[in-house]
Rosetta silent file (secondary structure, phi, psi, omega in degrees, C-alpha in Angstrom):
SEQUENCE: XXXXXXXXXXXXXXXXXXXXXXXXXXXXXXXXXXXXXXXXXXXXXXXXXXXXXXXXXXXXXXXXXXXXXXXXXXXXXXXXXXXXXXXXXXXXXXXXXXXXXXXXXXXXXXXXXXXXXXXXXXXX
SCORE:     score description
SCORE:     0.000 S_00000001
   1 L     0.000  167.862 -176.982  107.931  169.205   76.734 S_00000001
   2 E  -130.970  136.257  172.210  104.903  169.395   74.412 S_00000001
   3 L   -56.325  -41.421  176.671  102.129  171.975   74.254 S_00000001
   4 L  -109.791  119.431 -178.869   99.149  169.842   73.668 S_00000001
   5 L   -96.739  -11.331  177.564   98.803  166.914   76.147 S_00000001
   6 L  -153.695  150.091 -177.240   95.457  165.565   74.644 S_00000001
   7 L  -144.321  135.123 -178.182   93.911  165.640   71.278 S_00000001
   8 L  -106.732   93.030 -165.918   90.419  164.563   70.116 S_00000001
   9 L   -65.522  -16.224 -176.456   90.317  163.227   66.590 S_00000001
  10 L    76.521 -161.930  179.922   86.357  163.487   66.956 S_00000001
  11 L   -78.621  126.050  177.759   84.027  161.080   65.304 S_00000001
  12 L  -111.480  148.166  177.061   85.738  159.093   62.663 S_00000001
  13 L   -89.046  160.969  176.936   84.264  157.056   59.952 S_00000001
  14 L   -60.121  149.045 -177.852   85.200  153.402   58.940 S_00000001
  15 L    36.162   24.180  171.508   88.436  153.442   56.758 S_00000001
  16 L   -79.883  153.944  173.315   88.801  157.118   57.038 S_00000001
  17 E  -121.610  122.401 -178.825   92.123  159.038   57.669 S_00000001
  18 E  -119.703  136.203 -170.055   91.690  161.913   60.048 S_00000001
  19 E  -120.350  140.504  175.596   94.587  164.376   60.415 S_00000001
  20 L   -92.796  165.322  174.389   95.289  166.911   63.222 S_00000001
  21 L   -51.121  157.922  171.352   97.131  170.070   61.732 S_00000001
  22 L   -59.053  -30.004  177.830  100.807  169.585   60.935 S_00000001
  23 L  -102.679   29.514 -173.841  101.753  172.119   63.842 S_00000001
  24 L   -69.089  -40.201 -154.643   99.188  170.686   66.523 S_00000001
  25 E  -120.451  124.036  175.328  101.917  169.368   68.744 S_00000001
  26 E  -111.750  123.380  172.567  104.918  171.891   69.488 S_00000001
  27 E   -97.635  132.231 -179.751  107.968  170.396   71.234 S_00000001
  28 L  -106.499  100.982 -171.097  110.018  172.747   73.424 S_00000001
  29 L  -103.343  116.097 -175.179  113.456  171.047   73.445 S_00000001
  30 L   -97.578    7.229 -169.767  115.492  172.399   76.540 S_00000001
  31 L   -73.169  138.601  173.899  118.247  169.690   75.911 S_00000001
  32 L   -90.243    4.630  179.169  121.717  170.918   76.026 S_00000001
  33 L  -141.788  161.667 -177.241  122.994  168.060   73.810 S_00000001
  34 L   -75.372  142.620 -176.701  121.880  166.539   70.501 S_00000001
  35 E  -123.297  155.175  169.439  119.114  163.928   70.849 S_00000001
  36 E  -111.832  134.207 -177.472  117.427  161.307   69.155 S_00000001
  37 E  -112.958  113.743 -174.914  113.522  161.536   69.604 S_00000001
  38 E   -98.444  170.631 -176.920  111.268  158.566   69.183 S_00000001
  39 E  -141.367  133.099  167.931  107.518  158.417   68.927 S_00000001
  40 E  -168.829  163.117  173.849  105.196  155.463   69.888 S_00000001
  41 E   -86.906  152.011 -174.312  102.038  154.411   71.458 S_00000001
  42 L   -90.310  -17.947  178.377  102.108  152.594   74.899 S_00000001
  43 L  -163.133 -169.863  170.823   99.395  150.081   74.177 S_00000001
  44 L   -76.819  170.342 -179.492   96.495  149.148   72.109 S_00000001
  45 E   -67.613  135.189  172.399   93.308  151.395   72.040 S_00000001
  46 E  -105.192  173.126 -176.859   91.107  151.179   74.928 S_00000001
  47 L    98.867  120.956 -172.634   87.409  151.844   75.389 S_00000001
  48 L    60.441 -140.629  176.024   84.576  149.585   74.669 S_00000001
  49 L   -64.790  -19.578  170.589   85.625  146.711   72.403 S_00000001
  50 L    80.934  151.551  176.079   88.962  148.283   71.945 S_00000001
  51 E  -129.393  154.753  172.854   91.120  148.437   68.762 S_00000001
  52 E   -88.356  127.662 -179.326   94.464  146.812   67.996 S_00000001
  53 E   -78.857  129.083 -175.687   97.108  149.192   67.233 S_00000001
  54 E   -97.122  123.517  178.721   98.901  148.399   63.884 S_00000001
  55 L   -71.717   -8.387 -178.867  102.886  148.791   63.973 S_00000001
  56 L  -106.463   -5.281  179.245  102.682  149.082   60.017 S_00000001
  57 L    64.833   28.617  167.071   99.849  151.778   60.144 S_00000001
  58 L   -92.084  109.821  179.781   97.602  149.488   58.364 S_00000001
  59 L   -56.721  150.176  162.898   93.927  149.778   59.161 S_00000001
  60 E  -144.602 -164.384  177.119   91.934  146.423   59.626 S_00000001
  61 E   -76.616  122.424  177.758   88.765  145.121   61.234 S_00000001
  62 L    46.473   37.543  170.217   88.932  146.929   64.815 S_00000001
  63 E  -127.051  128.367  179.436   92.659  147.661   64.181 S_00000001
  64 E  -121.396  150.284  175.659   93.807  151.454   63.635 S_00000001
  65 E  -113.266  162.928  173.504   96.968  152.895   62.558 S_00000001
  66 E  -147.258  150.508  178.974   98.758  156.127   63.174 S_00000001
  67 E  -129.976  145.769  163.274  101.366  158.376   61.541 S_00000001
  68 E   -93.113  140.984  179.476  103.287  161.485   62.845 S_00000001
  69 E  -109.489   94.981  179.979  103.499  164.084   60.281 S_00000001
  70 L  -150.365   89.658  166.532  106.831  165.985   60.513 S_00000001
  71 L    73.434   44.857 -175.131  108.576  166.507   57.133 S_00000001
  72 L   124.603  178.611  178.901  107.042  163.228   55.895 S_00000001
  73 E   -89.634  132.103  175.838  104.999  160.388   57.308 S_00000001
  74 E  -132.742  116.797  175.969  106.425  158.491   60.281 S_00000001
  75 E   -46.532  116.012  178.002  104.893  155.180   61.457 S_00000001
  76 L   -96.864  109.342 -165.898  103.769  155.379   64.953 S_00000001
  77 E  -104.093  174.351  166.216  104.486  151.868   66.418 S_00000001
  78 E   -80.696  157.017  179.146  104.137  150.387   69.881 S_00000001
  79 L   -68.748  153.338    3.943  106.872  150.351   72.328 S_00000001
  80 L   -98.834   22.214  173.226  109.585  148.916   72.580 S_00000001
  81 L  -131.458   77.572 -179.578  110.598  149.459   69.044 S_00000001
  82 L   -77.926  168.114  177.200  109.621  152.993   68.163 S_00000001
  83 E   -96.978  167.207 -175.351  110.395  154.947   65.173 S_00000001
  84 E   -83.206  126.968  158.587  112.538  158.352   65.199 S_00000001
  85 E   -77.491  -33.989 -177.150  110.470  161.502   65.199 S_00000001
  86 E  -162.946   92.792 -172.161  113.399  163.553   64.989 S_00000001
  87 E   -86.644  144.134  172.249  116.973  161.767   64.790 S_00000001
  88 E    51.503   57.443  165.749  120.087  163.830   65.588 S_00000001
  89 E   -78.039  119.733  178.823  118.069  166.768   66.924 S_00000001
  90 L   -62.797  152.833 -174.946  120.308  169.582   67.771 S_00000001
  91 L   -50.150  137.706  160.334  120.381  170.965   71.158 S_00000001
  92 L    71.978   38.422  175.773  117.586  173.524   72.054 S_00000001
  93 L  -101.844  118.915  175.623  115.827  172.814   68.639 S_00000001
  94 L   -91.949  140.262 -173.094  112.071  173.311   68.863 S_00000001
  95 E  -145.481  173.754  174.633  109.853  171.648   66.259 S_00000001
  96 E  -136.547  152.318  174.001  106.093  170.864   65.623 S_00000001
  97 E  -144.838  161.786  177.702  104.462  167.852   64.244 S_00000001
  98 E  -115.581 -178.889 -179.218  100.910  166.582   63.543 S_00000001
  99 E  -140.052  143.665 -178.589   99.202  162.992   64.011 S_00000001
 100 E  -124.160  125.595 -175.087   97.241  161.091   61.413 S_00000001
 101 E  -104.389  127.962  172.164   94.745  158.462   62.563 S_00000001
 102 E  -102.321  107.311 -175.507   93.924  155.658   59.835 S_00000001
 103 L   -59.849  152.338  166.063   90.489  154.356   61.280 S_00000001
 104 L   -54.645  150.333  178.040   89.573  150.508   61.189 S_00000001
 105 L   -80.821  -11.068  175.317   87.972  149.208   58.105 S_00000001
 106 E  -165.395  140.064  174.919   85.341  147.980   60.397 S_00000001
 107 L  -132.881  155.213 -174.131   84.717  148.257   64.231 S_00000001
 108 L   -67.143  -47.961 -164.211   82.575  146.406   66.749 S_00000001
 109 L  -144.061  163.395 -179.438   81.102  149.411   68.610 S_00000001
 110 L   -96.529   34.178 -174.373   80.846  153.177   68.606 S_00000001
 111 L   -91.678  149.411 -178.859   82.368  153.855   72.060 S_00000001
 112 L   -55.666  144.325 -176.646   84.984  156.462   72.262 S_00000001
 113 L  -117.421  167.706 -177.890   88.530  154.998   72.082 S_00000001
 114 E  -156.773  147.362  178.085   91.792  156.339   73.625 S_00000001
 115 L  -143.698  141.700  169.249   95.561  155.747   73.199 S_00000001
 116 L   -98.614  131.283  175.153   98.640  157.233   74.705 S_00000001
 117 E  -105.725  132.041 -178.427  101.358  158.505   72.406 S_00000001
 118 E  -124.128  145.765  164.336  104.750  159.301   73.999 S_00000001
 119 E  -117.475  140.477 -169.684  107.699  161.083   72.623 S_00000001
 120 E  -137.608  144.613  176.716  111.058  160.336   74.233 S_00000001
 121 E  -132.163  147.055 -176.936  114.373  161.651   73.920 S_00000001
 122 E  -133.823  149.317  173.021  117.924  160.281   74.444 S_00000001
 123 E   -67.342  137.531 -166.820  121.271  161.732   73.860 S_00000001
 124 L  -133.789    0.000    0.000  122.371  160.712   70.259 S_00000001
């Protein structure tokens, strides 16, 4: 489980990088086995004109990127090919991470955007 289920980056400027704190999201790991935990977004950004989500965390026109911050930057890609947030996580190991938003180099509107970020665990 995670302690924070929503997060608002606030107003973002064109070509900016906005970070949460590195400990914003705390994972409580109740697993009794070692797991491989992945992080991904479920779709493109919604709201108004929407943004495309970059699987390389490279911002562009109406294209945003995202990285997870946990002992280094981890590109947050779209499913079905997510990156590991914590590979070989020992049973019952709790940890924290942050998120970094790489805003588009230009965008069509100023409407609030939303995206769903998921963390999944599988025995590993």
């Amino acid at each position: 489980s995670v302690n924070t289920t929503t997060y608002d980056f606030g107003v973002v400027a064109v070509s900016s990088t906005t970070n949460s704190t590195n400990t914003m999201f705390a994972i409580t790991n109740l697993s009794t086995v070692q797991t491989d935990q992945t992080i991904y977004v479920t779709s493109n950004w919604t709201g108004g004109a929407g943004w495309t989500h970059s699987d390389t965390a490279t911002a562009g026109a109406d294209t945003a990127g995202m990285k997870a911050i946990r002992g280094g930057d981890i590109i947050v890609k779209t499913s079905p090919a997510p990156n590991f947030l914590y590979e070989n996580c020992a049973a019952a190991t709790n940890y924290t991470f942050g998120l970094s938003l790489l805003a588009p180099t230009s965008f069509t509107d100023g409407v609030q955007k939303a995206v769903t970020v998921r963390v999944s665990a599988a025995a590993g």
